[in-house]
Amino acid sequence: MSVPDADMLISISEVFETPVSILLGESVDETRVDDLKVISEKLEVINLQLAHRKATIQKVIHWLFISLCVVIVFIFSILITLNSPYLGWDYNNPETSVAGVIFHAFEWLFVRIAPLALFGAILGISMTRKKV
């Protein structure tokens, strides 16, 4: 019977989340199809970007696990080669006694924790490898 003023049309369009042109009776079916096509193309691009990011993160984590394995094996080989030299040190000297205790604590903790970390890293490598 009557047409609301512009402010009222804007308020109604915001409440119903509908463009003002549709409230005034304009047909916009063709633009909706185009809008859906544009939206689907944008979603496809976003999906590809997310897949690429996920693959990159998986590759980085995979190489971090490999690096952890190499570091653990390297430290184990150094500890085996050194053969606990601190055992022959003079512990009457405060400087060598502190260094010896620190070295012994590191070696003791490493020998107990490193095998678990190595096993976890190998498991991580197998879980993050690229599936063909």
PDB file of C-alpha atoms in Angstrom, residues 3 15 21 24 27 32 35 37 45-46 56 71 75 82 90 111 118 122 126 128 132:
ATOM      1  CA  VAL A   3       6.685   2.354   0.291  1.00  0.00           C
ATOM      2  CA  VAL A  15      17.204  -7.212   9.785  1.00  0.00           C
ATOM      3  CA  SER A  21      16.659  -4.075  -4.381  1.00  0.00           C
ATOM      4  CA  LEU A  24      11.631  -3.260  -3.773  1.00  0.00           C
ATOM      5  CA  SER A  27      14.659  -9.773  -9.645  1.00  0.00           C
ATOM      6  CA  ARG A  32      22.953 -14.981  -7.490  1.00  0.00           C
ATOM      7  CA  ASP A  35      27.722 -14.911  -6.959  1.00  0.00           C
ATOM      8  CA  LYS A  37      30.095 -19.339  -8.887  1.00  0.00           C
ATOM      9  CA  VAL A  45      41.343 -21.307  -4.003  1.00  0.00           C
ATOM     10  CA  ILE A  46      41.211 -21.119  -0.205  1.00  0.00           C
ATOM     11  CA  THR A  56      54.306 -27.619   3.952  1.00  0.00           C
ATOM     12  CA  VAL A  71      71.255 -35.075  16.642  1.00  0.00           C
ATOM     13  CA  ILE A  75      75.403 -36.990  20.698  1.00  0.00           C
ATOM     14  CA  LEU A  82      84.556 -39.679  25.101  1.00  0.00           C
ATOM     15  CA  ASP A  90      90.233 -34.373  40.358  1.00  0.00           C
ATOM     16  CA  VAL A 111      71.168 -41.856  28.217  1.00  0.00           C
ATOM     17  CA  LEU A 118      64.625 -41.437  19.345  1.00  0.00           C
ATOM     18  CA  ILE A 122      61.209 -42.494  14.355  1.00  0.00           C
ATOM     19  CA  SER A 126      56.811 -42.725   9.804  1.00  0.00           C
ATOM     20  CA  THR A 128      54.543 -37.650   8.699  1.00  0.00           C
ATOM     21  CA  VAL A 132      51.795 -42.101  -2.205  1.00  0.00           C
TER      22      VAL A 132
END
